[in-house]
Short mmCIF file of C-alpha atoms and ligand atoms in Angstrom, two decimals:
data_model
loop_
_atom_site.label_atom_id
_atom_site.label_comp_id
_atom_site.label_asym_id
_atom_site.label_seq_id
_atom_site.Cartn_x
_atom_site.Cartn_y
_atom_site.Cartn_z
CA MET A 7 18.81 14.56 -48.63
CA ILE A 8 21.42 12.16 -49.99
CA VAL A 9 23.98 11.03 -47.41
CA ARG A 10 27.13 9.92 -49.15
CA ASP A 11 29.50 7.54 -47.44
CA LYS A 12 33.15 8.31 -46.88
CA LEU A 13 34.36 5.59 -49.25
CA THR A 14 32.34 6.99 -52.17
CA ASP A 15 33.80 10.44 -51.52
CA ILE A 16 37.39 9.25 -51.30
CA VAL A 17 37.03 7.11 -54.45
CA GLU A 18 35.79 10.17 -56.36
CA GLU A 19 38.62 12.29 -54.93
CA LEU A 20 41.18 9.68 -55.93
CA ALA A 21 39.86 9.56 -59.50
CA LEU A 22 39.99 13.36 -59.59
CA ALA A 23 43.52 13.40 -58.13
CA ASN A 24 44.63 11.11 -61.00
CA ARG A 25 43.25 13.49 -63.59
CA ILE A 26 44.68 16.60 -61.89
CA LEU A 27 48.16 15.10 -61.61
CA ALA A 28 48.01 13.98 -65.24
CA HIS A 29 46.84 17.42 -66.32
CA GLU A 30 49.71 19.04 -64.38
CA GLY A 31 52.26 16.82 -66.14
CA VAL A 32 53.17 14.87 -62.99
CA LEU A 33 51.68 11.52 -64.03
CA ASP A 34 52.33 10.17 -67.48
CA ALA A 35 50.90 6.97 -68.92
CA PHE A 36 52.66 4.93 -66.22
CA GLY A 37 52.49 6.91 -62.97
CA HIS A 38 49.90 6.19 -60.27
CA VAL A 39 48.38 7.61 -57.11
CA SER A 40 46.72 5.80 -54.19
CA VAL A 41 45.01 6.55 -50.90
CA ARG A 42 44.66 4.48 -47.73
CA HIS A 43 41.19 3.01 -47.26
CA PRO A 44 39.18 5.42 -45.03
CA ALA A 45 37.65 2.62 -42.92
CA ASP A 46 40.38 -0.05 -43.04
CA PRO A 47 44.02 1.05 -42.56
CA GLY A 48 45.06 -2.43 -43.73
CA ARG A 49 43.92 -1.68 -47.26
CA TYR A 50 44.49 0.96 -49.90
CA LEU A 51 42.72 2.17 -53.03
CA LEU A 52 44.39 2.38 -56.43
CA SER A 53 43.05 2.41 -59.96
CA ARG A 54 43.37 -0.37 -62.47
CA SER A 55 46.19 0.09 -64.96
CA ARG A 56 44.94 2.91 -67.15
CA SER A 57 46.13 6.31 -68.29
CA PRO A 58 45.67 8.56 -65.23
CA LEU A 59 44.01 11.24 -67.34
CA LEU A 60 41.11 8.83 -67.99
CA ILE A 61 40.58 7.45 -64.47
CA GLU A 62 36.96 7.36 -63.27
CA PRO A 63 35.61 6.14 -59.90
CA ASP A 64 34.67 2.78 -61.45
CA ASP A 65 38.37 2.18 -62.15
CA ILE A 66 39.32 2.28 -58.46
CA LEU A 67 40.10 -1.07 -56.80
CA GLU A 68 40.92 -2.18 -53.24
CA PHE A 69 44.21 -3.80 -52.30
CA THR A 70 45.64 -5.33 -49.14
CA LEU A 71 48.94 -3.89 -47.89
CA ASP A 72 50.65 -6.86 -49.59
CA SER A 73 49.32 -5.27 -52.80
CA ALA A 74 46.99 -8.20 -53.55
CA PRO A 75 43.62 -7.17 -55.02
CA VAL A 76 40.76 -7.75 -52.55
CA LYS A 77 38.51 -9.07 -55.36
CA PRO A 78 39.90 -11.12 -58.26
CA PRO A 79 40.43 -8.52 -60.98
CA LYS A 80 39.25 -8.82 -64.58
CA VAL A 81 41.45 -5.90 -65.56
CA HIS A 82 45.17 -5.17 -65.76
CA LEU A 83 46.89 -3.91 -62.60
CA TYR A 84 49.89 -1.63 -62.19
CA ALA A 85 53.05 -3.73 -61.93
CA GLU A 86 54.65 -1.27 -59.48
CA ARG A 87 51.78 -1.22 -56.96
CA VAL A 88 54.07 -2.72 -54.27
CA ILE A 89 55.50 0.79 -53.91
CA HIS A 90 52.20 1.83 -52.38
CA GLY A 91 51.61 -1.22 -50.20
CA CYS A 92 55.14 -1.27 -48.78
CA ILE A 93 55.03 2.42 -47.88
CA TYR A 94 51.62 2.07 -46.19
CA GLN A 95 53.04 -0.86 -44.21
CA ALA A 96 56.11 1.10 -43.15
CA ARG A 97 54.47 4.46 -42.43
CA SER A 98 51.20 4.53 -40.46
CA ASP A 99 51.11 8.33 -40.86
CA VAL A 100 51.01 8.12 -44.68
CA MET A 101 47.50 8.32 -46.12
CA ALA A 102 48.31 8.86 -49.80
CA VAL A 103 51.15 7.94 -52.19
CA CYS A 104 52.08 9.08 -55.69
CA HIS A 105 54.71 7.40 -57.85
CA HIS A 106 55.64 9.25 -61.01
CA HIS A 107 58.25 9.79 -63.73
CA ALA A 108 57.58 13.49 -64.33
CA PRO A 109 59.99 14.84 -66.98
CA ALA A 110 60.89 17.73 -64.66
CA VAL A 111 62.41 15.36 -62.06
CA MET A 112 64.20 12.99 -64.42
CA PRO A 113 67.41 15.05 -64.85
CA PHE A 114 67.78 15.01 -61.03
CA CYS A 115 67.07 11.27 -60.84
CA ILE A 116 69.74 10.64 -63.49
CA ALA A 117 72.32 13.03 -62.05
CA GLY A 118 71.69 11.97 -58.44
CA LYS A 119 71.91 15.59 -57.35
CA PRO A 120 70.61 16.52 -53.89
CA ILE A 121 67.62 18.82 -53.91
CA VAL A 122 67.32 21.86 -51.70
CA PRO A 123 64.22 23.99 -51.25
CA VAL A 124 64.82 27.23 -53.13
CA PHE A 125 61.47 28.93 -52.69
CA HIS A 126 58.74 28.95 -50.06
CA LEU A 127 56.39 26.35 -51.62
CA GLY A 128 59.31 23.95 -52.01
CA ALA A 129 60.00 24.20 -48.29
CA ALA A 130 56.69 22.48 -47.54
CA MET A 131 58.24 19.26 -48.78
CA GLY A 132 60.90 19.18 -46.09
CA GLU A 133 64.62 19.78 -46.01
CA ASP A 134 65.68 17.09 -48.43
CA ALA A 135 64.61 13.98 -50.31
CA PRO A 136 66.75 10.83 -50.10
CA PHE A 137 68.05 9.09 -53.21
CA TRP A 138 67.34 5.38 -53.76
CA ASP A 139 69.48 3.33 -56.10
CA GLN A 140 67.88 -0.04 -56.77
CA HIS A 141 71.22 -1.39 -57.97
CA ASP A 142 72.74 -1.08 -54.46
CA GLU A 143 70.67 -4.00 -53.10
CA PHE A 144 69.39 -5.78 -56.17
CA GLY A 145 72.09 -5.45 -58.82
CA ASP A 146 70.98 -5.32 -62.43
CA THR A 147 67.18 -5.08 -62.78
CA ASN A 148 64.76 -3.58 -65.29
CA LEU A 149 64.51 -0.65 -62.83
CA LEU A 150 60.85 -1.37 -62.09
CA VAL A 151 59.79 -1.87 -58.46
CA VAL A 152 57.69 -5.03 -58.63
CA LYS A 153 58.86 -7.24 -55.75
CA GLN A 154 57.93 -6.84 -52.08
CA GLU A 155 61.60 -6.68 -51.09
CA GLU A 156 62.19 -3.90 -53.62
CA GLY A 157 59.21 -1.95 -52.27
CA ASN A 158 60.40 -2.48 -48.70
CA SER A 159 63.86 -1.22 -49.63
CA LEU A 160 62.39 1.91 -51.20
CA ALA A 161 60.22 2.49 -48.10
CA ARG A 162 63.29 2.17 -45.86
CA THR A 163 65.14 4.81 -47.88
CA LEU A 164 62.10 7.09 -47.82
CA GLY A 165 62.24 6.84 -44.02
CA LYS A 166 60.39 9.78 -42.45
CA HIS A 167 60.79 11.99 -45.52
CA SER A 168 58.02 13.24 -47.80
CA ALA A 169 59.59 12.14 -51.08
CA VAL A 170 62.29 9.85 -52.41
CA LEU A 171 64.12 10.12 -55.73
CA MET A 172 64.71 6.86 -57.59
CA ASN A 173 67.86 6.44 -59.63
CA ARG A 174 67.15 6.66 -63.39
CA HIS A 175 63.47 6.02 -62.71
CA GLY A 176 61.38 8.77 -61.09
CA ALA A 177 60.10 9.80 -57.69
CA THR A 178 57.68 8.68 -55.00
CA VAL A 179 55.89 11.27 -52.87
CA VAL A 180 53.76 10.71 -49.75
CA GLY A 181 51.21 12.78 -47.88
CA GLY A 182 49.01 12.81 -44.80
CA GLY A 183 46.01 13.01 -47.13
CA LEU A 184 45.13 13.30 -50.80
CA LYS A 185 45.07 17.11 -50.85
CA GLU A 186 48.49 17.37 -49.27
CA LEU A 187 49.84 14.71 -51.63
CA VAL A 188 48.47 16.37 -54.77
CA SER A 189 49.85 19.75 -53.71
CA ARG A 190 53.25 18.27 -52.85
CA SER A 191 53.44 16.14 -56.01
CA ILE A 192 52.84 19.18 -58.18
CA HIS A 193 55.33 21.35 -56.32
CA VAL A 194 58.20 18.85 -56.25
CA PRO A 195 58.70 18.98 -60.06
CA LYS A 196 58.11 22.76 -60.08
CA ARG A 197 60.71 23.12 -57.38
CA ARG A 198 63.21 21.22 -59.49
CA VAL A 199 62.50 23.37 -62.52
CA SER A 200 62.98 26.51 -60.43
CA ASP A 201 66.14 25.08 -58.92
CA ALA A 202 67.58 24.20 -62.32
CA ARG A 203 66.75 27.62 -63.78
CA ALA A 204 68.18 29.37 -60.72
CA ARG A 205 71.37 27.30 -60.98
CA ALA A 206 71.75 28.53 -64.54
CA ARG A 207 71.80 32.02 -63.08
CA HIS A 208 74.20 31.03 -60.26
CA ALA A 209 71.55 31.77 -57.63
CA THR A 210 70.63 28.72 -55.56
CA ALA A 211 70.81 29.76 -51.92
CA PRO A 212 68.41 27.41 -50.14
CA VAL A 213 65.48 28.56 -48.03
CA SER A 214 66.78 29.05 -44.49
CA ARG A 215 66.15 26.30 -41.94
CA ARG A 216 64.21 28.77 -39.78
CA ASP A 217 61.87 29.66 -42.66
CA GLN A 218 61.42 25.99 -43.50
CA ALA A 219 60.55 25.20 -39.89
CA ARG A 220 57.92 27.93 -39.85
CA ARG A 221 56.47 26.73 -43.10
CA LEU A 222 56.32 23.12 -41.88
CA ALA A 223 54.75 24.21 -38.59
CA GLN A 224 51.62 25.23 -40.49
CA PRO A 225 48.93 22.54 -40.45
CA ALA A 226 49.06 20.55 -43.70
CA ALA A 227 45.47 21.42 -44.64
CA GLU A 228 46.22 25.12 -44.16
CA ARG A 229 49.31 24.86 -46.34
CA CYS A 230 47.31 23.15 -49.08
CA ASN A 231 44.49 25.67 -48.96
CA GLU A 232 46.97 28.50 -48.99
CA ASP A 233 48.88 26.98 -51.86
CA MET A 234 45.94 26.26 -54.15
CA GLY A 235 42.93 24.39 -52.72
CA ILE A 236 43.46 22.37 -55.83
CA LEU A 237 40.96 19.58 -55.39
CA GLU A 238 38.08 21.95 -54.67
CA HIS A 239 39.07 24.20 -57.53
CA ALA A 240 39.34 21.33 -59.99
CA ALA A 241 36.07 19.76 -58.82
CA ARG A 242 34.25 23.07 -59.32
CA SER A 243 35.75 23.47 -62.74
CA GLU A 244 34.78 19.91 -63.73
CA ARG A 245 31.22 20.49 -62.53
CA ARG A 246 31.05 23.67 -64.61
CA HIS A 247 32.21 21.77 -67.70
CA ALA A 248 29.75 18.96 -67.04
CA ALA A 249 26.88 21.45 -66.69
CA ALA A 250 27.79 23.24 -69.91
CA PRO A 251 25.57 22.31 -72.88
ZN1 ZN B 303 57.89 3.72 -62.02
#
C-alpha cells in the first residue's frame, strides 16, 4: 500500500485548483491561487508564473510569508505574489488565497459598486466585500500589487472578510481551505452576474440577514459539498480522461 504524504496531496490539489479555476473562467493568464503549507504555517505554496490552465504539481513552489522563494528559482515568479504572503501574515485563519481578474467582476471593480448577496450561494461569501483603492495610499501606480506595503494595505482592507474588490484591477478571495476557496471563487463572479442581470430587471432585494446567518452557520466543508464537491468531481473526471485510450 502506498502511503502518500500530506504535502504531495496538497500540491496535487493546488495544481488541480488552478486548472478548475481557469476552466471556470475565474483565472485568466495572470490570476493565481495559493495554499498555506500543511506542515509549516510560515510558508505557502504557489505555482511558478504560468497559465493556470497548464499548472502541474511540478510547477508548485514554496515561499516564505515575505513571498521569498524557499529555493532559488530557475523559473519566472508571479509579480503579485505579495498578495498571498501578506494575507497569510495578517490572517492565521486563512489557508488558501485566490487573486483574479475575472471578466464577470471587472464592471464592479471599475464602478466601485457595493455587492450584496442576491441568492443563497452568494450568501456563503458573507454580507459584503470591502473595496480597496490602491490610489488612496500609494497615489499613481501601475495598479499591480508588488510591494510588501501594498500587500499589507490590501490585507488590512480585507480585514475579516472573505473577499476584497480592487479598484480597476480585480478581486482577492480567501478561504479556510482549498475546497472552500475554489467554491467561493467560482461563486463570487457568478453572484455578480446574477446581481447585474437582476438589476436589469429591477429585482435586487438582498438575501435576508437571518438567511445569511443560517447559511454561514453551516460548516464550510458541508457548504462546499452541498454546493458542488468540485475538487472531487473534477479529480474523478480528470482520472476518467486519463484512463481513456
Ligand atoms: Zn492582479
